[in-house]
PDB file of C-alpha atoms in Angstrom:
ATOM      1  CA  MET Z   1       0.000   0.000   0.000  1.00  0.00           C
ATOM      2  CA  ARG Z   2       1.339   3.400  -0.918  1.00  0.00           C
ATOM      3  CA  CYS Z   3      -0.822   6.004   0.012  1.00  0.00           C
ATOM      4  CA  GLY Z   4      21.092  37.413  10.133  1.00  0.00           C
ATOM      5  CA  ALA Z   5      21.359  39.764  13.075  1.00  0.00           C
ATOM      6  CA  GLY Z   6      24.288  40.277  15.503  1.00  0.00           C
ATOM      7  CA  HIS Z   7      24.430  39.104  19.107  1.00  0.00           C
ATOM      8  CA  ALA Z   8      21.971  40.742  21.470  1.00  0.00           C
ATOM      9  CA  ILE Z   9      23.264  42.748  24.426  1.00  0.00           C
ATOM     10  CA  MET Z  10      22.161  41.093  27.640  1.00  0.00           C
ATOM     11  CA  PRO Z  11      21.778  42.397  31.204  1.00  0.00           C
ATOM     12  CA  GLU Z  12      24.867  41.934  33.342  1.00  0.00           C
ATOM     13  CA  LYS Z  13      23.248  39.263  35.528  1.00  0.00           C
ATOM     14  CA  VAL Z  14      22.952  36.816  32.622  1.00  0.00           C
ATOM     15  CA  PRO Z  15      25.731  34.280  33.286  1.00  0.00           C
ATOM     16  CA  ASP Z  16      26.493  33.321  29.675  1.00  0.00           C
ATOM     17  CA  MET Z  17      28.075  35.178  26.789  1.00  0.00           C
ATOM     18  CA  LEU Z  18      25.672  33.597  24.290  1.00  0.00           C
ATOM     19  CA  PRO Z  19      22.510  35.449  23.209  1.00  0.00           C
ATOM     20  CA  PHE Z  20      19.461  34.805  25.396  1.00  0.00           C
ATOM     21  CA  LYS Z  21      17.688  32.537  22.928  1.00  0.00           C
ATOM     22  CA  SER Z  22      20.848  30.622  22.029  1.00  0.00           C
ATOM     23  CA  THR Z  23      21.669  29.877  25.657  1.00  0.00           C
ATOM     24  CA  ARG Z  24      18.115  28.912  26.499  1.00  0.00           C
ATOM     25  CA  GLN Z  25      17.752  26.712  23.426  1.00  0.00           C
ATOM     26  CA  ALA Z  26      21.068  24.958  24.022  1.00  0.00           C
ATOM     27  CA  ILE Z  27      19.909  24.056  27.525  1.00  0.00           C
ATOM     28  CA  ILE Z  28      16.510  22.822  26.293  1.00  0.00           C
ATOM     29  CA  ASP Z  29      18.065  20.670  23.571  1.00  0.00           C
ATOM     30  CA  ALA Z  30      20.556  19.103  25.965  1.00  0.00           C
ATOM     31  CA  ALA Z  31      18.061  18.656  28.789  1.00  0.00           C
ATOM     32  CA  GLY Z  32      15.310  17.274  26.558  1.00  0.00           C
ATOM     33  CA  SER Z  33      17.565  14.580  25.166  1.00  0.00           C
ATOM     34  CA  LEU Z  34      18.781  13.606  28.640  1.00  0.00           C
ATOM     35  CA  PHE Z  35      15.305  13.684  30.186  1.00  0.00           C
ATOM     36  CA  ALA Z  36      14.041  11.441  27.388  1.00  0.00           C
ATOM     37  CA  ARG Z  37      16.752   8.847  28.057  1.00  0.00           C
ATOM     38  CA  LYS Z  38      16.980   9.013  31.843  1.00  0.00           C
ATOM     39  CA  GLY Z  39      13.827  10.659  33.163  1.00  0.00           C
ATOM     40  CA  LEU Z  40      13.456  13.628  35.477  1.00  0.00           C
ATOM     41  CA  ASP Z  41      14.900  11.989  38.585  1.00  0.00           C
ATOM     42  CA  GLY Z  42      17.713  10.279  36.703  1.00  0.00           C
ATOM     43  CA  THR Z  43      19.084  13.460  35.134  1.00  0.00           C
ATOM     44  CA  GLY Z  44      21.257  15.909  37.042  1.00  0.00           C
ATOM     45  CA  ILE Z  45      21.589  19.636  36.431  1.00  0.00           C
ATOM     46  CA  ARG Z  46      25.382  19.398  36.194  1.00  0.00           C
ATOM     47  CA  GLU Z  47      25.018  16.733  33.521  1.00  0.00           C
ATOM     48  CA  ILE Z  48      22.720  19.039  31.569  1.00  0.00           C
ATOM     49  CA  VAL Z  49      24.992  22.080  31.699  1.00  0.00           C
ATOM     50  CA  LYS Z  50      27.979  19.967  30.684  1.00  0.00           C
ATOM     51  CA  GLU Z  51      26.075  18.696  27.654  1.00  0.00           C
ATOM     52  CA  ALA Z  52      24.808  22.183  26.805  1.00  0.00           C
ATOM     53  CA  GLY Z  53      28.207  23.823  27.242  1.00  0.00           C
ATOM     54  CA  THR Z  54      26.830  26.466  29.580  1.00  0.00           C
ATOM     55  CA  SER Z  55      26.889  27.268  33.300  1.00  0.00           C
ATOM     56  CA  LEU Z  56      24.889  26.057  36.277  1.00  0.00           C
ATOM     57  CA  SER Z  57      23.665  29.564  37.010  1.00  0.00           C
ATOM     58  CA  SER Z  58      22.223  29.843  33.508  1.00  0.00           C
ATOM     59  CA  VAL Z  59      19.721  27.068  34.271  1.00  0.00           C
ATOM     60  CA  ASN Z  60      18.585  28.913  37.380  1.00  0.00           C
ATOM     61  CA  TYR Z  61      18.334  32.175  35.441  1.00  0.00           C
ATOM     62  CA  HIS Z  62      16.288  30.811  32.548  1.00  0.00           C
ATOM     63  CA  PHE Z  63      14.236  28.062  34.248  1.00  0.00           C
ATOM     64  CA  THR Z  64      14.511  28.537  38.059  1.00  0.00           C
ATOM     65  CA  ASN Z  65      15.054  24.811  38.750  1.00  0.00           C
ATOM     66  CA  LYS Z  66      15.125  21.357  37.160  1.00  0.00           C
ATOM     67  CA  LYS Z  67      11.352  20.909  37.191  1.00  0.00           C
ATOM     68  CA  GLY Z  68      10.941  24.280  35.500  1.00  0.00           C
ATOM     69  CA  LEU Z  69      13.404  23.175  32.841  1.00  0.00           C
ATOM     70  CA  TYR Z  70      11.531  19.897  32.370  1.00  0.00           C
ATOM     71  CA  LEU Z  71       8.262  21.723  31.831  1.00  0.00           C
ATOM     72  CA  ALA Z  72       9.967  24.123  29.420  1.00  0.00           C
ATOM     73  CA  CYS Z  73      11.122  21.126  27.359  1.00  0.00           C
ATOM     74  CA  ILE Z  74       7.543  19.826  27.212  1.00  0.00           C
ATOM     75  CA  ARG Z  75       6.195  23.222  26.166  1.00  0.00           C
ATOM     76  CA  HIS Z  76       8.928  23.512  23.550  1.00  0.00           C
ATOM     77  CA  ILE Z  77       7.863  20.218  21.980  1.00  0.00           C
ATOM     78  CA  MET Z  78       4.109  20.540  22.166  1.00  0.00           C
ATOM     79  CA  GLU Z  79       3.564  24.216  21.479  1.00  0.00           C
ATOM     80  CA  GLU Z  80       6.583  25.524  19.593  1.00  0.00           C
ATOM     81  CA  LYS Z  81       7.530  22.485  17.499  1.00  0.00           C
ATOM     82  CA  LEU Z  82       4.566  20.141  17.161  1.00  0.00           C
ATOM     83  CA  ASP Z  83       1.743  22.634  17.813  1.00  0.00           C
ATOM     84  CA  LEU Z  84      -0.516  19.979  19.303  1.00  0.00           C
ATOM     85  CA  PRO Z  85      -3.205  22.527  20.212  1.00  0.00           C
ATOM     86  CA  GLY Z  86      -3.356  23.661  16.599  1.00  0.00           C
ATOM     87  CA  LEU Z  87      -3.239  20.121  15.233  1.00  0.00           C
ATOM     88  CA  PHE Z  88      -6.106  18.770  17.309  1.00  0.00           C
ATOM     89  CA  GLY Z  89      -7.984  22.036  16.984  1.00  0.00           C
ATOM     90  CA  THR Z  90      -8.315  21.097  13.308  1.00  0.00           C
ATOM     91  CA  LEU Z  91     -11.030  18.661  14.359  1.00  0.00           C
ATOM     92  CA  ASP Z  92     -13.294  21.629  15.099  1.00  0.00           C
ATOM     93  CA  THR Z  93     -12.940  23.204  11.655  1.00  0.00           C
ATOM     94  CA  GLY Z  94     -14.243  20.536   9.286  1.00  0.00           C
ATOM     95  CA  VAL Z  95     -17.611  19.744   7.730  1.00  0.00           C
ATOM     96  CA  TYR Z  96     -18.787  16.230   8.581  1.00  0.00           C
ATOM     97  CA  ALA Z  97     -21.964  15.608   6.605  1.00  0.00           C
ATOM     98  CA  THR Z  98     -20.944  12.059   5.612  1.00  0.00           C
ATOM     99  CA  THR Z  99     -19.136   9.145   7.211  1.00  0.00           C
ATOM    100  CA  GLN Z 100     -16.489   9.456   4.481  1.00  0.00           C
ATOM    101  CA  GLN Z 101     -15.679  12.982   5.630  1.00  0.00           C
ATOM    102  CA  VAL Z 102     -15.319  11.732   9.198  1.00  0.00           C
ATOM    103  CA  ALA Z 103     -13.016   8.914   8.063  1.00  0.00           C
ATOM    104  CA  ASP Z 104     -10.937  11.274   5.927  1.00  0.00           C
ATOM    105  CA  MET Z 105     -10.400  13.625   8.862  1.00  0.00           C
ATOM    106  CA  MET Z 106      -9.234  10.736  11.025  1.00  0.00           C
ATOM    107  CA  GLY Z 107      -6.854   9.638   8.280  1.00  0.00           C
ATOM    108  CA  TYR Z 108      -5.519  13.175   8.061  1.00  0.00           C
ATOM    109  CA  MET Z 109      -4.984  13.356  11.826  1.00  0.00           C
ATOM    110  CA  ILE Z 110      -3.005  10.112  12.035  1.00  0.00           C
ATOM    111  CA  HIS Z 111      -0.815  11.171   9.099  1.00  0.00           C
ATOM    112  CA  ARG Z 112      -0.127  14.529  10.717  1.00  0.00           C
ATOM    113  CA  CYS Z 113       0.633  12.964  14.106  1.00  0.00           C
ATOM    114  CA  LEU Z 114       3.106  10.416  12.771  1.00  0.00           C
ATOM    115  CA  LEU Z 115       4.925  12.924  10.577  1.00  0.00           C
ATOM    116  CA  ALA Z 116       5.051  15.498  13.387  1.00  0.00           C
ATOM    117  CA  LEU Z 117       6.434  13.036  15.927  1.00  0.00           C
ATOM    118  CA  LEU Z 118       8.563  10.742  13.771  1.00  0.00           C
ATOM    119  CA  GLY Z 119       9.178  12.486  10.459  1.00  0.00           C
ATOM    120  CA  PRO Z 120      12.580  13.255   8.913  1.00  0.00           C
ATOM    121  CA  GLY Z 121      14.448  15.892  10.885  1.00  0.00           C
ATOM    122  CA  VAL Z 122      12.386  15.479  14.058  1.00  0.00           C
ATOM    123  CA  PRO Z 123      14.669  14.750  17.055  1.00  0.00           C
ATOM    124  CA  GLU Z 124      13.921  11.329  18.542  1.00  0.00           C
ATOM    125  CA  TRP Z 125      13.688  12.766  22.031  1.00  0.00           C
ATOM    126  CA  TYR Z 126      10.536  14.742  21.214  1.00  0.00           C
ATOM    127  CA  GLY Z 127       8.227  11.747  21.164  1.00  0.00           C
ATOM    128  CA  ILE Z 128      10.097   9.818  23.849  1.00  0.00           C
ATOM    129  CA  LEU Z 129       9.910  12.687  26.319  1.00  0.00           C
ATOM    130  CA  MET Z 130       6.193  13.147  25.697  1.00  0.00           C
ATOM    131  CA  VAL Z 131       5.636   9.496  26.605  1.00  0.00           C
ATOM    132  CA  ARG Z 132       8.007   9.536  29.585  1.00  0.00           C
ATOM    133  CA  SER Z 133       6.552  12.729  31.006  1.00  0.00           C
ATOM    134  CA  ARG Z 134       3.452  10.861  32.119  1.00  0.00           C
ATOM    135  CA  LEU Z 135       5.671   8.780  34.378  1.00  0.00           C
ATOM    136  CA  ASP Z 136       7.699  11.710  35.681  1.00  0.00           C
ATOM    137  CA  LEU Z 137       4.923  14.232  36.313  1.00  0.00           C
ATOM    138  CA  HIS Z 138       1.173  13.991  36.659  1.00  0.00           C
ATOM    139  CA  PRO Z 139      -0.536  15.453  33.563  1.00  0.00           C
ATOM    140  CA  LYS Z 140      -2.666  17.742  35.741  1.00  0.00           C
ATOM    141  CA  SER Z 141       0.328  19.179  37.604  1.00  0.00           C
ATOM    142  CA  SER Z 142       0.829  22.040  35.166  1.00  0.00           C
ATOM    143  CA  ARG Z 143      -0.726  23.754  32.187  1.00  0.00           C
ATOM    144  CA  ALA Z 144       2.178  22.519  30.079  1.00  0.00           C
ATOM    145  CA  LEU Z 145       1.501  18.865  30.768  1.00  0.00           C
ATOM    146  CA  MET Z 146      -2.228  19.362  30.364  1.00  0.00           C
ATOM    147  CA  ARG Z 147      -1.392  19.834  26.688  1.00  0.00           C
ATOM    148  CA  LEU Z 148      -0.780  16.096  26.647  1.00  0.00           C
ATOM    149  CA  GLU Z 149      -4.549  15.773  26.891  1.00  0.00           C
ATOM    150  CA  GLU Z 150      -5.003  17.359  23.455  1.00  0.00           C
ATOM    151  CA  PRO Z 151      -5.182  13.970  21.658  1.00  0.00           C
ATOM    152  CA  GLN Z 152      -8.258  13.114  23.743  1.00  0.00           C
ATOM    153  CA  LYS Z 153     -10.141  15.507  21.482  1.00  0.00           C
ATOM    154  CA  LEU Z 154     -10.016  12.635  19.000  1.00  0.00           C
ATOM    155  CA  ARG Z 155     -12.115  10.552  21.392  1.00  0.00           C
ATOM    156  CA  SER Z 156     -14.664  13.348  21.758  1.00  0.00           C
ATOM    157  CA  PHE Z 157     -14.723  13.734  17.979  1.00  0.00           C
ATOM    158  CA  VAL Z 158     -15.622  10.063  17.506  1.00  0.00           C
ATOM    159  CA  LEU Z 159     -18.375  10.178  20.120  1.00  0.00           C
ATOM    160  CA  GLU Z 160     -19.886  13.206  18.415  1.00  0.00           C
ATOM    161  CA  HIS Z 161     -19.682  12.091  14.799  1.00  0.00           C
ATOM    162  CA  VAL Z 162     -19.992   8.284  14.889  1.00  0.00           C
ATOM    163  CA  PRO Z 163     -23.430   7.394  16.270  1.00  0.00           C
ATOM    164  CA  GLY Z 164     -24.224   4.231  18.169  1.00  0.00           C
ATOM    165  CA  LEU Z 165     -20.938   3.860  20.068  1.00  0.00           C
ATOM    166  CA  SER Z 166     -20.700   3.678  23.834  1.00  0.00           C
ATOM    167  CA  GLU Z 167     -18.213   5.785  25.758  1.00  0.00           C
ATOM    168  CA  SER Z 168     -16.465   2.664  27.068  1.00  0.00           C
ATOM    169  CA  PHE Z 169     -16.020   1.254  23.548  1.00  0.00           C
ATOM    170  CA  VAL Z 170     -14.569   4.534  22.286  1.00  0.00           C
ATOM    171  CA  GLN Z 171     -12.257   4.690  25.308  1.00  0.00           C
ATOM    172  CA  TYR Z 172     -10.861   1.240  24.477  1.00  0.00           C
ATOM    173  CA  TRP Z 173     -10.485   2.335  20.854  1.00  0.00           C
ATOM    174  CA  TYR Z 174      -8.706   5.534  21.841  1.00  0.00           C
ATOM    175  CA  VAL Z 175      -6.269   3.769  24.176  1.00  0.00           C
ATOM    176  CA  ASN Z 176      -5.384   1.271  21.451  1.00  0.00           C
ATOM    177  CA  VAL Z 177      -4.758   4.023  18.893  1.00  0.00           C
ATOM    178  CA  MET Z 178      -2.499   5.888  21.311  1.00  0.00           C
ATOM    179  CA  ALA Z 179      -0.696   2.641  22.169  1.00  0.00           C
ATOM    180  CA  GLN Z 180       0.125   2.090  18.499  1.00  0.00           C
ATOM    181  CA  VAL Z 181       1.584   5.573  18.172  1.00  0.00           C
ATOM    182  CA  GLN Z 182       3.603   5.133  21.359  1.00  0.00           C
ATOM    183  CA  TYR Z 183       4.970   1.800  20.122  1.00  0.00           C
ATOM    184  CA  TYR Z 184       6.429   3.446  17.026  1.00  0.00           C
ATOM    185  CA  ILE Z 185       7.992   6.062  19.312  1.00  0.00           C
ATOM    186  CA  MET Z 186       9.413   3.864  22.059  1.00  0.00           C
ATOM    187  CA  GLU Z 187      10.274   0.773  19.983  1.00  0.00           C
ATOM    188  CA  ARG Z 188      11.835   2.533  17.003  1.00  0.00           C
ATOM    189  CA  GLU Z 189      14.775   0.130  16.726  1.00  0.00           C
ATOM    190  CA  ALA Z 190      12.522  -2.931  16.849  1.00  0.00           C
ATOM    191  CA  VAL Z 191      10.323  -1.484  14.101  1.00  0.00           C
ATOM    192  CA  LEU Z 192      13.315  -0.626  11.925  1.00  0.00           C
ATOM    193  CA  ILE Z 193      14.676  -4.157  12.294  1.00  0.00           C
ATOM    194  CA  ALA Z 194      11.269  -5.690  11.531  1.00  0.00           C
ATOM    195  CA  PHE Z 195      10.973  -3.704   8.291  1.00  0.00           C
ATOM    196  CA  ASP Z 196      14.698  -3.801   7.462  1.00  0.00           C
ATOM    197  CA  LEU Z 197      14.945  -0.016   7.378  1.00  0.00           C
ATOM    198  CA  PRO Z 198      17.827   2.291   8.347  1.00  0.00           C
ATOM    199  CA  ARG Z 199      15.475   5.016   9.584  1.00  0.00           C
ATOM    200  CA  TYR Z 200      11.891   6.248   9.525  1.00  0.00           C
ATOM    201  CA  ASP Z 201      11.384   7.985   6.198  1.00  0.00           C
ATOM    202  CA  GLU Z 202       8.341   9.755   4.818  1.00  0.00           C
ATOM    203  CA  ALA Z 203       7.341   6.862   2.557  1.00  0.00           C
ATOM    204  CA  PHE Z 204       7.340   4.383   5.449  1.00  0.00           C
ATOM    205  CA  LEU Z 205       5.431   6.747   7.732  1.00  0.00           C
ATOM    206  CA  THR Z 206       2.878   7.355   4.987  1.00  0.00           C
ATOM    207  CA  ASP Z 207       2.323   3.609   4.566  1.00  0.00           C
ATOM    208  CA  THR Z 208       2.103   3.205   8.337  1.00  0.00           C
ATOM    209  CA  ALA Z 209      -0.410   6.029   8.637  1.00  0.00           C
ATOM    210  CA  CYS Z 210      -2.539   4.546   5.854  1.00  0.00           C
ATOM    211  CA  TYR Z 211      -2.590   1.156   7.572  1.00  0.00           C
ATOM    212  CA  MET Z 212      -3.360   2.626  10.988  1.00  0.00           C
ATOM    213  CA  ALA Z 213      -6.062   4.909   9.601  1.00  0.00           C
ATOM    214  CA  GLU Z 214      -7.800   2.043   7.802  1.00  0.00           C
ATOM    215  CA  SER Z 215      -7.729  -0.193  10.871  1.00  0.00           C
ATOM    216  CA  MET Z 216      -8.910   2.531  13.261  1.00  0.00           C
ATOM    217  CA  THR Z 217     -11.844   3.530  11.033  1.00  0.00           C
ATOM    218  CA  GLN Z 218     -12.845  -0.057  10.238  1.00  0.00           C
ATOM    219  CA  ILE Z 219     -13.262  -0.847  13.924  1.00  0.00           C
ATOM    220  CA  LEU Z 220     -15.653   2.095  14.195  1.00  0.00           C
ATOM    221  CA  GLY Z 221     -17.709   0.904  11.218  1.00  0.00           C
ATOM    222  CA  LEU Z 222     -16.530   3.777   9.019  1.00  0.00           C
ATOM    223  CA  PRO Z 223     -15.340   3.554   5.417  1.00  0.00           C
ATOM    224  CA  ALA Z 224     -11.610   3.573   4.780  1.00  0.00           C
ATOM    225  CA  PRO Z 225     -10.137   7.050   4.411  1.00  0.00           C
ATOM    226  CA  ASP Z 226      -9.686   8.327   0.876  1.00  0.00           C
ATOM    227  CA  HIS Z 227      -5.887   8.408   0.921  1.00  0.00           C
ATOM    228  CA  ARG Z 228      -5.695  10.643  -2.131  1.00  0.00           C
ATOM    229  CA  ALA Z 229      -7.977  13.191  -0.487  1.00  0.00           C
ATOM    230  CA  VAL Z 230      -5.912  12.992   2.691  1.00  0.00           C
ATOM    231  CA  ALA Z 231      -2.662  13.466   0.751  1.00  0.00           C
ATOM    232  CA  ARG Z 232      -4.020  16.574  -0.965  1.00  0.00           C
ATOM    233  CA  ARG Z 233      -4.724  18.106   2.426  1.00  0.00           C
ATOM    234  CA  LEU Z 234      -1.327  17.361   3.948  1.00  0.00           C
TER     235      LEU Z 234
END
């Protein structure tokens, strides 16, 4: 199936010589990768600053403490890079007069999710940290982690637009869909070995999204997504 400017001048209390955004971003990139591999408790601040090539005081200046840095990494992924609020907000903008339109939107969403999380150029730690964060911090502990609830809009969408389904059935369906996505995130090496691939590329992710979209709509009694229509929208 084939479906420019110079360095900014900073206040004297800033501990690094790098521009504000460069220092902050270097810390986020280093911390995010470490948090994804080792978790919040398993990662030390000194380890982060060594990886980032900055100072201990810079973490305190930009993020206050390690938990603040962790939450900043989550916000960076979900809001600045993946735009999960915007992605799942798309569900509210469509016209759903037919079951085919509902199926096509679901196909579009799974394509967008896989490409956003696993596509070429996306750091591996993005998806891993999103999964791990549920173990490290309760989703309701901050507004940043509440963004992890955005995918649940998909469950509400199904309940609204696919008649005759119970809430418990849709909850089972939703958990299974999310589990599939998480498997491709957390078991990347196993998937690559199974398909004899060197890396996730766009063609493989497109095929995967087509397969997942067809299976997830079939279970709901919907027609298969029109993959050509979905591709035109991407």
